[in-house]
Coordinates of C-alpha atoms in Angstrom, one line a residue:
M26 CA 0.0 0.0 0.0
S27 CA 2.8 2.4 0.9
V28 CA 4.5 1.7 -2.4
R29 CA 1.4 2.6 -4.3
I30 CA 0.9 5.8 -2.3
D31 CA 4.6 6.8 -2.8
S32 CA 4.1 6.2 -6.5
K33 CA 1.1 8.4 -6.6
V34 CA 2.8 11.2 -4.6
S35 CA 5.8 11.0 -6.9
S36 CA 3.4 11.3 -9.9
F37 CA 1.8 14.3 -8.2
V38 CA 5.1 16.0 -7.6
K39 CA 6.0 15.5 -11.3
I40 CA 2.7 17.0 -12.3
G41 CA 3.3 20.0 -10.0
S42 CA 6.7 20.5 -11.6
A43 CA 5.2 20.3 -15.0
V44 CA 2.6 22.9 -14.1
T45 CA 5.3 25.2 -12.8
K46 CA 7.4 24.9 -16.0
A47 CA 4.3 25.4 -18.1
A48 CA 3.4 28.6 -16.3
A49 CA 7.0 29.9 -16.6
Q50 CA 7.1 29.1 -20.3
V51 CA 3.8 30.9 -21.2
A52 CA 4.4 34.2 -19.3
P53 CA 3.8 36.8 -20.5
A54 CA 1.7 35.1 -23.3
P55 CA -2.1 35.8 -23.5
L56 CA -4.0 34.8 -20.5
K57 CA -6.4 32.3 -22.0
P58 CA -3.9 29.6 -22.9
L59 CA -2.4 29.9 -19.4
L60 CA -5.7 29.4 -17.8
Q61 CA -6.5 26.4 -20.0
T62 CA -3.2 24.8 -19.2
S63 CA -3.7 25.5 -15.5
A64 CA -7.2 24.1 -15.5
S65 CA -6.1 20.9 -17.3
A66 CA -3.2 20.4 -14.9
F67 CA -5.5 21.1 -11.9
E68 CA -8.0 18.4 -13.0
T69 CA -5.1 15.8 -13.5
A70 CA -3.7 16.6 -10.0
R71 CA -7.2 16.5 -8.6
K72 CA -7.7 12.9 -9.8
V73 CA -4.4 11.8 -8.3
L74 CA -5.4 13.3 -4.9
V75 CA -8.7 11.5 -5.0
N76 CA -7.0 8.1 -5.7
L77 CA -4.6 8.5 -2.8
E78 CA -6.9 7.9 0.2
G79 CA -10.4 8.4 -1.1
G80 CA -10.6 11.9 0.4
V81 CA -13.0 14.7 -0.7
P82 CA -11.8 16.1 -4.0
P83 CA -11.2 19.9 -4.2
A84 CA -13.7 21.7 -6.4
P85 CA -12.4 22.6 -9.9
P86 CA -11.9 26.3 -10.6
T87 CA -14.9 28.2 -12.0
P88 CA -14.6 30.4 -15.0
A89 CA -14.9 33.5 -12.8
A90 CA -12.1 32.3 -10.5
E91 CA -9.9 31.7 -13.6
A92 CA -10.5 35.1 -14.9
S93 CA -9.8 36.8 -11.6
S94 CA -6.3 35.3 -11.2
G95 CA -4.3 38.2 -12.6
A96 CA -6.7 39.0 -15.5
M97 CA -6.8 42.5 -16.8
R98 CA -10.1 44.1 -16.0
V99 CA -11.4 47.0 -18.1
R100 CA -14.5 49.2 -18.2
V101 CA -16.3 50.2 -21.4
T102 CA -16.0 54.0 -21.9
E103 CA -18.6 56.5 -23.0
H104 CA -18.5 57.7 -26.6
S105 CA -20.7 59.6 -29.0
A106 CA -20.9 56.4 -31.1
G107 CA -23.0 54.8 -28.2
P108 CA -22.5 51.3 -26.8
V109 CA -19.6 49.2 -28.1
N110 CA -20.4 46.2 -30.3
F111 CA -20.0 42.7 -28.8
R112 CA -18.9 40.3 -31.5
T113 CA -18.3 36.6 -31.9
G114 CA -14.8 37.2 -33.1
P115 CA -12.1 39.9 -33.7
G116 CA -13.0 42.2 -36.6
T117 CA -16.1 43.9 -37.9
K118 CA -16.9 41.0 -40.3
N119 CA -17.9 38.8 -37.3
D120 CA -21.5 38.6 -36.1
L121 CA -22.8 40.3 -33.0
V122 CA -23.2 38.0 -29.9
D123 CA -26.8 36.8 -29.6
G124 CA -28.5 38.2 -26.6
T125 CA -25.8 40.8 -25.9
P126 CA -25.1 42.6 -29.2
T127 CA -23.6 45.6 -27.4
L128 CA -21.9 46.6 -24.1
V129 CA -23.0 49.9 -22.6
A130 CA -20.6 52.4 -21.0
G131 CA -19.6 51.4 -17.5
T132 CA -19.8 47.7 -18.1
E133 CA -16.7 45.9 -16.6
V134 CA -15.2 42.8 -18.2
D135 CA -12.2 40.6 -17.9
V136 CA -9.7 40.5 -20.8
L137 CA -8.8 36.9 -21.8
E138 CA -6.6 37.7 -24.9
T139 CA -6.0 40.3 -27.6
Q140 CA -5.6 40.2 -31.3
R141 CA -4.8 42.9 -34.0
V142 CA -7.2 42.7 -36.9
G143 CA -7.4 45.3 -39.7
G144 CA -5.0 47.7 -37.9
R145 CA -7.1 47.7 -34.7
E146 CA -6.7 45.9 -31.4
W147 CA -9.5 43.6 -30.3
M148 CA -10.1 42.2 -26.8
H149 CA -11.6 38.8 -26.1
V150 CA -13.5 39.5 -23.0
R151 CA -15.8 37.8 -20.5
T152 CA -18.7 39.5 -18.7
D153 CA -19.5 38.9 -15.1
D154 CA -22.3 36.6 -16.0
G155 CA -19.9 34.4 -18.1
R156 CA -20.7 35.5 -21.6
E157 CA -17.7 35.8 -24.0
G158 CA -17.2 38.0 -27.0
W159 CA -14.9 40.5 -28.7
M160 CA -14.8 44.3 -28.5
V161 CA -12.4 47.0 -29.8
S162 CA -9.8 47.8 -27.1
E163 CA -9.9 51.6 -27.8
R164 CA -13.3 51.7 -26.1
S165 CA -12.0 50.7 -22.7
E166 CA -10.2 52.0 -19.7
Y167 CA -8.1 50.0 -17.2
V168 CA -9.7 49.0 -13.9
S169 CA -7.3 46.4 -12.4
G170 CA -5.2 43.3 -12.9
I171 CA -2.1 42.7 -15.1
A172 CA -2.2 45.2 -18.0
R173 CA -1.5 43.2 -21.2
S174 CA -2.7 45.5 -23.9
H175 CA -4.4 48.8 -24.6
P176 CA -5.6 51.0 -23.0
Y177 CA -2.4 51.3 -20.9
V178 CA 0.3 49.4 -22.7
L179 CA 2.1 51.0 -25.7
E180 CA 4.2 48.9 -28.1
D181 CA 7.4 49.7 -26.3
G182 CA 6.0 48.6 -22.9
R183 CA 4.9 51.9 -21.4
D184 CA 1.6 51.4 -19.6
G185 CA 0.9 54.9 -18.2
S186 CA 1.9 53.9 -14.7
G187 CA 4.5 55.9 -12.7
A188 CA 6.7 52.8 -12.6
S189 CA 6.9 52.4 -16.4
A190 CA 7.5 56.2 -16.9
V191 CA 10.5 56.0 -14.5
D192 CA 11.8 52.8 -16.1
N193 CA 11.6 54.5 -19.5
A194 CA 13.2 57.7 -18.3
L195 CA 16.2 55.8 -16.9
Q196 CA 17.1 54.5 -20.4
F197 CA 18.2 58.1 -21.2
V198 CA 20.5 58.6 -18.2
G199 CA 24.1 59.0 -19.3
T200 CA 27.3 57.6 -17.8
R201 CA 27.9 60.6 -15.5
E202 CA 24.4 60.6 -14.1
R203 CA 24.7 56.8 -13.6
A204 CA 28.0 57.4 -11.7
K205 CA 26.1 59.9 -9.5
L206 CA 23.5 57.2 -8.7
Q207 CA 26.3 54.8 -7.9
S208 CA 27.9 57.3 -5.5
M209 CA 24.6 57.7 -3.7
F210 CA 24.1 54.0 -3.5
D211 CA 27.6 53.4 -2.1
A212 CA 27.1 56.1 0.6
M213 CA 23.5 55.1 1.6
P214 CA 22.9 52.9 4.7
E215 CA 21.3 49.5 4.3
G216 CA 17.6 49.5 4.1
P217 CA 14.6 49.7 1.8
N218 CA 15.6 53.0 0.4
R219 CA 19.0 51.8 -0.6
D220 CA 17.4 48.7 -2.1
A221 CA 15.1 50.9 -4.2
L222 CA 18.0 53.0 -5.3
G223 CA 19.9 49.9 -6.3
A224 CA 17.0 48.9 -8.5
L225 CA 17.1 52.2 -10.3
L226 CA 20.9 51.9 -10.7
A227 CA 20.4 48.4 -12.3
Q228 CA 18.0 49.9 -14.9
A229 CA 20.2 52.8 -15.9
P230 CA 22.3 51.8 -19.0
E231 CA 26.1 51.7 -18.8
S232 CA 26.7 52.2 -22.5
N233 CA 26.0 56.0 -22.8
S234 CA 29.4 57.6 -23.2
D235 CA 28.3 60.8 -21.4
N236 CA 25.1 62.5 -20.2
T237 CA 24.7 64.6 -23.3
G238 CA 25.1 61.8 -25.9
N239 CA 22.3 59.8 -24.5
G240 CA 19.9 60.0 -27.4
Y241 CA 17.5 62.5 -25.8
A242 CA 17.6 66.2 -25.4
G243 CA 14.3 68.0 -25.0
L244 CA 12.3 70.5 -23.0
C245 CA 11.0 69.3 -19.7
L246 CA 7.3 69.1 -20.6
S247 CA 8.0 67.2 -23.8
F248 CA 10.2 64.8 -21.8
V249 CA 7.4 64.0 -19.3
Q250 CA 4.8 63.8 -22.1
D251 CA 6.9 61.2 -23.8
R252 CA 7.7 59.1 -20.7
F253 CA 4.0 58.7 -19.9
G254 CA 2.9 58.2 -23.5
I255 CA 0.8 61.4 -23.6
K256 CA 2.2 62.4 -27.0
Q257 CA 1.2 59.0 -28.4
A258 CA -2.3 59.5 -27.1
A259 CA -3.0 63.2 -26.8
D260 CA -6.4 62.9 -25.2
R261 CA -5.0 60.9 -22.4
S262 CA -4.1 64.0 -20.5
P263 CA -5.3 67.0 -22.5
W264 CA -4.2 69.4 -19.8
M265 CA -0.6 68.2 -20.1
Y266 CA -0.6 67.9 -23.9
N267 CA -2.1 71.3 -24.8
P268 CA -2.5 73.4 -21.6
A269 CA -3.3 76.6 -23.5
N270 CA -6.7 75.1 -24.4
F271 CA -7.6 74.9 -20.7
L272 CA -6.5 78.2 -19.4
D273 CA -9.8 79.7 -20.5
G274 CA -8.5 83.2 -20.6
R275 CA -7.2 83.0 -17.0
N276 CA -4.2 85.2 -16.7
L277 CA -0.9 83.4 -16.3
I278 CA 0.3 86.1 -13.9
V279 CA -0.2 84.6 -10.5
P280 CA -0.4 87.0 -8.8
P281 CA 0.5 90.2 -10.7
P282 CA 3.7 91.7 -9.3
S283 CA 3.0 94.6 -6.9
P284 CA 5.1 97.8 -7.2
N285 CA 8.1 98.2 -5.0
P286 CA 7.9 101.0 -2.3
D287 CA 9.7 103.3 -4.6
G288 CA 7.2 102.7 -7.3
T289 CA 9.3 100.5 -9.6
V290 CA 8.0 97.2 -10.8
P291 CA 9.9 94.2 -9.4
K292 CA 11.7 92.0 -11.9
R293 CA 10.3 88.5 -12.3
D294 CA 13.0 86.9 -10.2
D295 CA 12.7 89.4 -7.4
L296 CA 9.2 88.4 -6.4
P297 CA 8.7 86.8 -3.0
Y298 CA 8.8 83.1 -2.7
G299 CA 5.9 81.5 -4.6
Q300 CA 4.8 84.7 -6.4
V301 CA 5.7 83.6 -9.9
Y302 CA 4.4 84.6 -13.2
S303 CA 4.8 83.8 -16.9
D304 CA 3.2 84.5 -20.2
R305 CA 4.2 81.2 -21.8
T306 CA 1.1 79.1 -22.6
D307 CA 3.1 76.1 -23.9
S308 CA 5.1 75.6 -20.8
A309 CA 5.4 73.3 -17.8
Y310 CA 4.0 76.2 -15.7
A311 CA 1.0 76.5 -18.0
A312 CA 0.4 72.8 -17.6
W313 CA 0.3 73.2 -13.9
L314 CA -2.2 76.0 -14.1
A315 CA -4.3 74.1 -16.6
L316 CA -4.4 71.2 -14.1
E317 CA -5.3 73.5 -11.3
N318 CA -8.1 75.1 -13.4
A319 CA -9.5 71.8 -14.4
S320 CA -9.3 70.4 -10.9
A321 CA -11.2 73.4 -9.6
D322 CA -13.8 73.1 -12.3
A323 CA -14.2 69.4 -11.7
A324 CA -14.7 70.0 -7.9
A325 CA -17.3 72.7 -8.6
A326 CA -19.2 70.2 -10.8
G327 CA -18.9 67.4 -8.2
G328 CA -16.2 65.6 -10.1
A329 CA -12.8 64.3 -9.0
H330 CA -10.4 64.7 -12.0
P331 CA -7.8 65.9 -12.4
S332 CA -6.2 66.5 -9.0
V333 CA -3.2 68.4 -7.9
A334 CA -1.5 68.6 -4.5
R335 CA 0.3 71.6 -3.1
P336 CA 3.1 70.9 -0.5
S337 CA 2.5 71.7 3.2
M338 CA 4.1 75.0 4.3
D339 CA 6.3 75.7 7.2
A340 CA 6.0 78.6 9.6
E341 CA 7.9 80.9 7.2
G342 CA 5.6 80.0 4.2
R343 CA 8.1 77.7 2.5
P344 CA 7.2 74.3 1.3
D345 CA 8.1 71.1 3.0
L346 CA 10.5 69.3 0.7
T347 CA 11.0 66.2 2.8
S348 CA 7.8 64.3 2.3
P349 CA 8.2 61.1 0.2
L350 CA 6.5 61.1 -3.2
P351 CA 5.1 58.1 -5.1
E352 CA 7.0 56.7 -8.0
G353 CA 6.0 58.6 -11.1
A354 CA 4.5 61.6 -9.4
M355 CA 4.9 64.7 -11.6
L356 CA 6.4 67.7 -9.8
Y357 CA 6.0 71.3 -11.0
F358 CA 8.2 74.4 -10.4
G359 CA 7.5 78.0 -11.0
P360 CA 8.9 80.2 -13.8
T361 CA 12.1 82.1 -13.2
G362 CA 14.9 83.4 -15.3
K363 CA 16.7 80.1 -14.6
N364 CA 14.1 78.3 -16.7
A365 CA 13.3 81.0 -19.3
H366 CA 10.2 81.8 -17.3
A367 CA 8.5 78.6 -18.5
G368 CA 8.5 76.7 -15.2
H369 CA 9.7 73.1 -14.9
V370 CA 8.3 69.6 -14.5
A371 CA 10.1 66.5 -13.3
I372 CA 9.3 62.9 -12.3
A373 CA 9.7 61.4 -8.9
T374 CA 11.6 58.1 -8.7
G375 CA 10.0 57.0 -5.5
V376 CA 13.4 57.0 -3.8
M377 CA 14.6 59.6 -1.2
A378 CA 18.0 61.2 -2.0
P379 CA 20.7 61.4 0.6
D380 CA 19.7 65.0 1.4
G381 CA 16.3 63.8 2.7
T382 CA 14.2 65.0 -0.2
P383 CA 12.8 62.9 -3.1
L384 CA 15.1 61.9 -5.9
L385 CA 13.8 63.1 -9.3
V386 CA 14.6 62.3 -13.0
T387 CA 14.1 65.0 -15.7
T388 CA 15.6 66.5 -18.8
T389 CA 16.9 69.9 -18.0
W390 CA 14.7 72.9 -18.7
N391 CA 17.0 74.3 -21.3
N392 CA 16.8 71.5 -23.9
G393 CA 19.7 69.7 -22.1
P394 CA 20.5 66.2 -21.0
V395 CA 18.6 63.9 -18.6
R396 CA 19.5 64.4 -15.0
M397 CA 19.0 62.8 -11.6
M398 CA 18.6 65.5 -8.9
S399 CA 17.0 65.7 -5.5
L400 CA 13.9 68.0 -5.0
A401 CA 16.0 70.4 -3.0
E402 CA 18.7 70.6 -5.7
M403 CA 16.1 71.0 -8.4
Q404 CA 14.3 73.8 -6.6
A405 CA 17.6 75.7 -6.2
A406 CA 18.5 75.1 -9.9
T407 CA 15.2 76.1 -11.5
G408 CA 12.6 77.8 -9.3
P409 CA 10.1 77.4 -6.4
Y410 CA 8.4 74.0 -6.0
L411 CA 4.7 74.5 -6.6
G412 CA 3.2 71.0 -6.1
S413 CA 2.6 67.6 -7.7
T414 CA 0.1 65.3 -9.3
T415 CA 0.0 61.6 -10.0
P416 CA -0.8 59.8 -13.3
E417 CA -4.2 59.0 -11.8
G418 CA -4.8 62.7 -11.2
A419 CA -3.3 64.0 -14.5
F420 CA -5.0 61.5 -16.8
Q421 CA -8.5 61.8 -18.0
P422 CA -10.3 58.5 -17.3
G423 CA -11.7 56.6 -20.2
R424 CA -10.4 58.8 -22.9
W425 CA -7.4 56.8 -24.2
G426 CA -8.0 56.9 -27.9
G427 CA -11.6 57.8 -28.6
G428 CA -12.9 54.9 -30.8
S429 CA -16.2 53.9 -32.3
A430 CA -18.8 51.2 -31.8
A431 CA -16.9 48.9 -34.2

């Protein structure tokens, strides 16, 4: 009897090993084949367990349980074309699904796989009541799970998250900036922050000969737009892409400079801390104001997007620079002569620099190389720190690429 049991246990171990190898081999392939493989292996292992001692067999996984194990979940977005068509296959030549020919805005579904047909990406999805069909991916917004496709994954891997933006930005860091990171890492005490800095260091390339020959030199707003894929999908964050459209005639002078006691008008850089102004409508500062305007308008209308956060102030009216910021937060700085009165925007890495302020990555404001600087260093180099926003706050939900009913 013991020999027979040992044989069954050995078989079960081999099956478990096979399942593990199969899972490793398919990642990150489409989810449906992985689920089918897992379900098949589960049933085989289940039969072995039943034969061991006649115990109660575990229940097989249900379709809903399969879909929830890491599946990407999306929501159908509103559009002037109305509900999105729910088809029997990818492509407009396929019939509509009987009983559910369309999916209305707000419907949440699990994504099983994706295919490109006729230049468009189609999602094979499952509704909460178990019905399956295909819809165009451009009519969806991300809800949860492992993002495997549109609406948050571009062809080069950027998915709109803060983490992917930082990963992408690090590819443009030159050798001297990498050496700066290495010095920080070597001097930093053991702990989670040092580990996080080590992860950044590992992603920064070693092949860039210097920090000006790194393949990217652009203005700060363009740099941030590219890292988050805003340029590739302009309506993702309209306030960041074209801030002039959202200033609504509101003056960029915030506040207007008051005359000096002798009657002279102060120069731009002589204003008190935080009193900054600019007439540039295509700048990082204009993007900050556009986000502020849109946030105020959304709040007045009972909405929640976009959202901006100003730093807390000390007793002297200066911002606290020591609070940690999430990876991928966008930080804004006021216009001064140091940044051609355009302001500045940078991306938080999620790591604290040795001086106790967040470590940032950015291209320099004057069309220069990509740099790694602490928040305190960047404020001294460019202008007063105004505040920040996150991708969730800066992006317009459900407006990735427009789309049609298809």
